[in-house]
Amino acid sequence: MEVLRLQNLQKSFGSVRALKNASFALNEGEVVALLGDNGAGKSTLIKAISGVFSVDRGDIYVRGQKVSIRSTRDAMDLGIETIHQDTSLAPDLSIARNLFLGREPVNLKWLGVFAPLDLAKLRDAAAALLKRVGISKKLDADALVSTLSGGERQSIAISRAMQFAAKVIILDEPTNNLGVEETHGVLRFVKEVRSAGHSVLLITHNIHHVFQVADRIIVMRRGEIVAEQTVADTDLLTVESIITGADMSALLKETRAK
Amino acid sequence: MTIAAEQEMPRSKRRSSLIRSPQFSSLVILIVLLAVFGIADANFLSPLNISNMMAFLPELGIIALGMTLLLTAGEFDLSVGAVFGLAPVVVMLLVQNGGFDIGIALLAGLLLCIAIGAVNGLIVTKIGISSFLVTLSMLLVVRGAALYITQGFPLKSWDQPGFFVTLLAGSFNIGTFRFYTSLWWFISLSLLAIYVLHYAKLGNWISAIGSNRNAAVARGVPADAVKIWLFILTSVLAGLAGMISAFRISAASPVAGTGYELEVIAMVVVGGTALTGGRGTILGTIVGALMLRSIRNGIVLIGVPGLAYNIFVGVIILAMLILHALLQKNAARS
Ligand SMILES: Nc1ncnc2c1ncn2[C@@H]1O[C@H](COP(=O)(O)OP(=O)(O)OP(=O)(O)O)[C@@H](O)[C@H]1O
Ligand SMILES: [Mg+2]
């Protein structure tokens, strides 16, 4: 079943056309890898889906319903959780507070934004979550994020998306800066999320990871989607050649022949 | 198993982090300062002098509470001193020359402060101009307005005691100490600010916005709305402090509060709140307010010539900031 459909999305930054007519669909329980060179428009595409900014033109459908995503809150309410490449955590806040930022457990809910945080629940839930993601080093839920390494921060951001069983989880280069163990943790998490019936949109530059976890591949070049293939029907070289735009397999055959 | 050890660790960690925290070092320095002034001049800790300090403290302290929240969210407001001057001028003019009821005049003053804060906030968040420039311009507009509507002269003195005067600037004696109701305002507002910043959902948002605005927005935190409300709050608190001061001395002057913006910001950062946002402490601000107040008072008492005392104030503030920076570096290294 289709959970998310993008139809002719367009977005320009001044004279830069970051998105030109991007369309694709994401099915339930599917991992789709979004590939493309630097500046291809991948982050722009997912920022449009996650409500960071609105598109100039085009429609977004969630479970067949046309939706308008005007804010990050709209996207979260539709069940779309995103881990951005550049911004994810507030360094001056503790791990626990970051994990629940924007969705804080509170007592006396009727007090609205003045409601007191349920600090005990916050710490317990955070500790349980950290354990579940299997972050290698023991992290104290009260530690400030500014004291963590880049990889640890990434793991925290990912555990946060996990906890709000979202329909669609978008990961923008989640394995950047991660060590071997954390990278495996992320890939394991992607598979876990899929088997729980959720969909994942994974942006990465590591094609090996794609072949380990993705069901389908979408390639972007200069703001356009230039190819769409199921992983079973393609191979590493073909994908690489589509990304760069050069016919690498042909090139390789040529060199082998010599 | 290891559970006992795990639970033990954060507690001892918390204690050591409290000792290294900026508000704690500020507190130590405050105590040292009080002791030095107390020894240098016996009058410093006399009931009369303490009563005096406690009368001034809330006026800047109340503004500093709002400024702390604003700084934590990554913005600041230079127009507070001017609002401190304008609000009572408008209120008293409406009553004295306009013949309005004091309640209505106060309501008008409140709306004026809300409007000033809202304009600051809207320009900063929606147009994206730095709060330094926006509120500096607002300082000129507001101060200019106060001077223009009064033609530069102080108003005639306020001779109408009543409910609101008692509410804002009444005084009472406890033993030989004389306290103003403004102290209760300061204490209540401080408790409220501590609650909001450190225990409420809103406080989590405020810190997150100042720490990494984009991250907060990506989590659905309404960063712009929070900032606009904080600008409004700071403006309203500045107006409240201005009213308290004017009622206490029974007069309003268009130049009241000149330079207060910097003094308030000094109180806040001396207390340990980061000028760059993300880290704020209300307890630190209270300590900072007490410190600046006692420095101003103590320096005069021990006989530093009046004209020289800004030198001392400046040097002490600098020393405090250097200390915080060093502590911060140390904490980052360990
Ligand atoms: N906020 C912005 N303002 C102006 N131009 C932007 C902005 N964001 C992106 N762009 C431009 O849009 C184009 C697409 O950028 P985008 O970040 O989507 O690329 P990407 O595919 O995510 O690249 P990478 O793999 O390097 O992360 C680039 O040319 C970029 O310079
Ligand atoms: Mg990108």
mmCIF file with all atom_site columns, N, CA and C in Angstrom, chain A residues 40-72:
data_model
loop_
_atom_site.group_PDB
_atom_site.id
_atom_site.type_symbol
_atom_site.label_atom_id
_atom_site.label_alt_id
_atom_site.label_comp_id
_atom_site.label_asym_id
_atom_site.label_entity_id
_atom_site.label_seq_id
_atom_site.pdbx_PDB_ins_code
_atom_site.Cartn_x
_atom_site.Cartn_y
_atom_site.Cartn_z
_atom_site.occupancy
_atom_site.B_iso_or_equiv
_atom_site.pdbx_formal_charge
_atom_site.auth_seq_id
_atom_site.auth_comp_id
_atom_site.auth_asym_id
_atom_site.auth_atom_id
_atom_site.pdbx_PDB_model_num
ATOM 1  N N  . ALA A 1 40 ? 22.540 17.427 -5.766 1.00 0.00 ? 40 ALA A N  1
ATOM 2  C CA . ALA A 1 40 ? 21.529 16.909 -6.689 1.00 0.00 ? 40 ALA A CA 1
ATOM 3  C C  . ALA A 1 40 ? 20.120 17.333 -6.288 1.00 0.00 ? 40 ALA A C  1
ATOM 4  N N  . GLY A 1 41 ? 19.943 17.691 -5.032 1.00 0.00 ? 41 GLY A N  1
ATOM 5  C CA . GLY A 1 41 ? 18.627 18.131 -4.576 1.00 0.00 ? 41 GLY A CA 1
ATOM 6  C C  . GLY A 1 41 ? 17.967 17.178 -3.590 1.00 0.00 ? 41 GLY A C  1
ATOM 7  N N  . LYS A 1 42 ? 18.726 16.232 -3.087 1.00 0.00 ? 42 LYS A N  1
ATOM 8  C CA . LYS A 1 42 ? 18.161 15.231 -2.174 1.00 0.00 ? 42 LYS A CA 1
ATOM 9  C C  . LYS A 1 42 ? 17.667 15.865 -0.871 1.00 0.00 ? 42 LYS A C  1
ATOM 10 N N  . SER A 1 43 ? 18.547 16.654 -0.258 1.00 0.00 ? 43 SER A N  1
ATOM 11 C CA . SER A 1 43 ? 18.141 17.278 1.007  1.00 0.00 ? 43 SER A CA 1
ATOM 12 C C  . SER A 1 43 ? 16.975 18.227 0.801  1.00 0.00 ? 43 SER A C  1
ATOM 13 N N  . THR A 1 44 ? 16.997 18.916 -0.333 1.00 0.00 ? 44 THR A N  1
ATOM 14 C CA . THR A 1 44 ? 15.895 19.836 -0.625 1.00 0.00 ? 44 THR A CA 1
ATOM 15 C C  . THR A 1 44 ? 14.576 19.067 -0.703 1.00 0.00 ? 44 THR A C  1
ATOM 16 N N  . LEU A 1 45 ? 14.616 17.925 -1.356 1.00 0.00 ? 45 LEU A N  1
ATOM 17 C CA . LEU A 1 45 ? 13.406 17.118 -1.505 1.00 0.00 ? 45 LEU A CA 1
ATOM 18 C C  . LEU A 1 45 ? 12.856 16.707 -0.140 1.00 0.00 ? 45 LEU A C  1
ATOM 19 N N  . ILE A 1 46 ? 13.733 16.214 0.717  1.00 0.00 ? 46 ILE A N  1
ATOM 20 C CA . ILE A 1 46 ? 13.201 15.720 1.991  1.00 0.00 ? 46 ILE A CA 1
ATOM 21 C C  . ILE A 1 46 ? 12.828 16.877 2.927  1.00 0.00 ? 46 ILE A C  1
ATOM 22 N N  . LYS A 1 47 ? 13.461 18.034 2.733  1.00 0.00 ? 47 LYS A N  1
ATOM 23 C CA . LYS A 1 47 ? 13.049 19.174 3.553  1.00 0.00 ? 47 LYS A CA 1
ATOM 24 C C  . LYS A 1 47 ? 11.644 19.614 3.171  1.00 0.00 ? 47 LYS A C  1
ATOM 25 N N  . ALA A 1 48 ? 11.314 19.440 1.894  1.00 0.00 ? 48 ALA A N  1
ATOM 26 C CA . ALA A 1 48 ? 9.953  19.771 1.466  1.00 0.00 ? 48 ALA A CA 1
ATOM 27 C C  . ALA A 1 48 ? 8.959  18.792 2.104  1.00 0.00 ? 48 ALA A C  1
ATOM 28 N N  . ILE A 1 49 ? 9.324  17.518 2.142  1.00 0.00 ? 49 ILE A N  1
ATOM 29 C CA . ILE A 1 49 ? 8.400  16.528 2.725  1.00 0.00 ? 49 ILE A CA 1
ATOM 30 C C  . ILE A 1 49 ? 8.253  16.743 4.221  1.00 0.00 ? 49 ILE A C  1
ATOM 31 N N  . SER A 1 50 ? 9.355  17.160 4.869  1.00 0.00 ? 50 SER A N  1
ATOM 32 C CA . SER A 1 50 ? 9.298  17.250 6.327  1.00 0.00 ? 50 SER A CA 1
ATOM 33 C C  . SER A 1 50 ? 8.862  18.623 6.824  1.00 0.00 ? 50 SER A C  1
ATOM 34 N N  . GLY A 1 51 ? 8.500  19.511 5.889  1.00 0.00 ? 51 GLY A N  1
ATOM 35 C CA . GLY A 1 51 ? 7.913  20.781 6.304  1.00 0.00 ? 51 GLY A CA 1
ATOM 36 C C  . GLY A 1 51 ? 8.906  21.860 6.696  1.00 0.00 ? 51 GLY A C  1
ATOM 37 N N  . VAL A 1 52 ? 10.191 21.649 6.421  1.00 0.00 ? 52 VAL A N  1
ATOM 38 C CA . VAL A 1 52 ? 11.175 22.698 6.729  1.00 0.00 ? 52 VAL A CA 1
ATOM 39 C C  . VAL A 1 52 ? 10.911 23.921 5.859  1.00 0.00 ? 52 VAL A C  1
ATOM 40 N N  . PHE A 1 53 ? 10.615 23.677 4.580  1.00 0.00 ? 53 PHE A N  1
ATOM 41 C CA . PHE A 1 53 ? 10.078 24.763 3.762  1.00 0.00 ? 53 PHE A CA 1
ATOM 42 C C  . PHE A 1 53 ? 9.049  24.221 2.797  1.00 0.00 ? 53 PHE A C  1
ATOM 43 N N  . SER A 1 54 ? 8.274  25.099 2.238  1.00 0.00 ? 54 SER A N  1
ATOM 44 C CA . SER A 1 54 ? 7.229  24.631 1.341  1.00 0.00 ? 54 SER A CA 1
ATOM 45 C C  . SER A 1 54 ? 7.744  24.686 -0.088 1.00 0.00 ? 54 SER A C  1
ATOM 46 N N  . VAL A 1 55 ? 7.156  23.853 -0.936 1.00 0.00 ? 55 VAL A N  1
ATOM 47 C CA . VAL A 1 55 ? 7.576  23.825 -2.341 1.00 0.00 ? 55 VAL A CA 1
ATOM 48 C C  . VAL A 1 55 ? 6.894  24.954 -3.103 1.00 0.00 ? 55 VAL A C  1
ATOM 49 N N  . ASP A 1 56 ? 7.492  25.285 -4.249 1.00 0.00 ? 56 ASP A N  1
ATOM 50 C CA . ASP A 1 56 ? 6.877  26.314 -5.085 1.00 0.00 ? 56 ASP A CA 1
ATOM 51 C C  . ASP A 1 56 ? 5.652  25.748 -5.796 1.00 0.00 ? 56 ASP A C  1
ATOM 52 N N  . ARG A 1 57 ? 5.746  24.486 -6.173 1.00 0.00 ? 57 ARG A N  1
ATOM 53 C CA . ARG A 1 57 ? 4.653  23.859 -6.910 1.00 0.00 ? 57 ARG A CA 1
ATOM 54 C C  . ARG A 1 57 ? 4.690  22.358 -6.649 1.00 0.00 ? 57 ARG A C  1
ATOM 55 N N  . GLY A 1 58 ? 3.562  21.713 -6.785 1.00 0.00 ? 58 GLY A N  1
ATOM 56 C CA . GLY A 1 58 ? 3.520  20.262 -6.643 1.00 0.00 ? 58 GLY A CA 1
ATOM 57 C C  . GLY A 1 58 ? 2.686  19.825 -5.462 1.00 0.00 ? 58 GLY A C  1
ATOM 58 N N  . ASP A 1 59 ? 2.323  18.535 -5.456 1.00 0.00 ? 59 ASP A N  1
ATOM 59 C CA . ASP A 1 59 ? 1.430  18.019 -4.426 1.00 0.00 ? 59 ASP A CA 1
ATOM 60 C C  . ASP A 1 59 ? 2.053  16.860 -3.666 1.00 0.00 ? 59 ASP A C  1
ATOM 61 N N  . ILE A 1 60 ? 1.644  16.731 -2.424 1.00 0.00 ? 60 ILE A N  1
ATOM 62 C CA . ILE A 1 60 ? 2.083  15.606 -1.602 1.00 0.00 ? 60 ILE A CA 1
ATOM 63 C C  . ILE A 1 60 ? 0.839  14.855 -1.123 1.00 0.00 ? 60 ILE A C  1
ATOM 64 N N  . TYR A 1 61 ? 0.871  13.535 -1.258 1.00 0.00 ? 61 TYR A N  1
ATOM 65 C CA . TYR A 1 61 ? -0.244 12.713 -0.790 1.00 0.00 ? 61 TYR A CA 1
ATOM 66 C C  . TYR A 1 61 ? 0.248  11.765 0.284  1.00 0.00 ? 61 TYR A C  1
ATOM 67 N N  . VAL A 1 62 ? -0.475 11.672 1.394  1.00 0.00 ? 62 VAL A N  1
ATOM 68 C CA . VAL A 1 62 ? -0.167 10.685 2.425  1.00 0.00 ? 62 VAL A CA 1
ATOM 69 C C  . VAL A 1 62 ? -1.337 9.720  2.482  1.00 0.00 ? 62 VAL A C  1
ATOM 70 N N  . ARG A 1 63 ? -1.077 8.438  2.234  1.00 0.00 ? 63 ARG A N  1
ATOM 71 C CA . ARG A 1 63 ? -2.120 7.409  2.176  1.00 0.00 ? 63 ARG A CA 1
ATOM 72 C C  . ARG A 1 63 ? -3.258 7.830  1.263  1.00 0.00 ? 63 ARG A C  1
ATOM 73 N N  . GLY A 1 64 ? -2.895 8.345  0.110  1.00 0.00 ? 64 GLY A N  1
ATOM 74 C CA . GLY A 1 64 ? -3.895 8.690  -0.884 1.00 0.00 ? 64 GLY A CA 1
ATOM 75 C C  . GLY A 1 64 ? -4.568 10.034 -0.665 1.00 0.00 ? 64 GLY A C  1
ATOM 76 N N  . GLN A 1 65 ? -4.390 10.619 0.509  1.00 0.00 ? 65 GLN A N  1
ATOM 77 C CA . GLN A 1 65 ? -5.020 11.912 0.792  1.00 0.00 ? 65 GLN A CA 1
ATOM 78 C C  . GLN A 1 65 ? -4.057 13.040 0.442  1.00 0.00 ? 65 GLN A C  1
ATOM 79 N N  . LYS A 1 66 ? -4.538 14.014 -0.286 1.00 0.00 ? 66 LYS A N  1
ATOM 80 C CA . LYS A 1 66 ? -3.695 15.165 -0.561 1.00 0.00 ? 66 LYS A CA 1
ATOM 81 C C  . LYS A 1 66 ? -3.508 15.962 0.736  1.00 0.00 ? 66 LYS A C  1
ATOM 82 N N  . VAL A 1 67 ? -2.275 16.290 1.050  1.00 0.00 ? 67 VAL A N  1
ATOM 83 C CA . VAL A 1 67 ? -2.027 17.014 2.296  1.00 0.00 ? 67 VAL A CA 1
ATOM 84 C C  . VAL A 1 67 ? -1.257 18.295 1.995  1.00 0.00 ? 67 VAL A C  1
ATOM 85 N N  . SER A 1 68 ? -1.340 19.251 2.907  1.00 0.00 ? 68 SER A N  1
ATOM 86 C CA . SER A 1 68 ? -0.463 20.413 2.767  1.00 0.00 ? 68 SER A CA 1
ATOM 87 C C  . SER A 1 68 ? 0.428  20.434 4.003  1.00 0.00 ? 68 SER A C  1
ATOM 88 N N  . ILE A 1 69 ? 1.727  20.364 3.760  1.00 0.00 ? 69 ILE A N  1
ATOM 89 C CA . ILE A 1 69 ? 2.692  20.345 4.859  1.00 0.00 ? 69 ILE A CA 1
ATOM 90 C C  . ILE A 1 69 ? 3.319  21.721 4.957  1.00 0.00 ? 69 ILE A C  1
ATOM 91 N N  . ARG A 1 70 ? 2.857  22.489 5.922  1.00 0.00 ? 70 ARG A N  1
ATOM 92 C CA . ARG A 1 70 ? 3.336  23.869 6.026  1.00 0.00 ? 70 ARG A CA 1
ATOM 93 C C  . ARG A 1 70 ? 4.390  24.037 7.103  1.00 0.00 ? 70 ARG A C  1
ATOM 94 N N  . SER A 1 71 ? 4.453  23.081 8.029  1.00 0.00 ? 71 SER A N  1
ATOM 95 C CA . SER A 1 71 ? 5.410  23.205 9.112  1.00 0.00 ? 71 SER A CA 1
ATOM 96 C C  . SER A 1 71 ? 5.913  21.825 9.474  1.00 0.00 ? 71 SER A C  1
ATOM 97 N N  . THR A 1 72 ? 7.007  21.806 10.231 1.00 0.00 ? 72 THR A N  1
ATOM 98 C CA . THR A 1 72 ? 7.549  20.520 10.664 1.00 0.00 ? 72 THR A CA 1
ATOM 99 C C  . THR A 1 72 ? 6.543  19.791 11.545 1.00 0.00 ? 72 THR A C  1
#
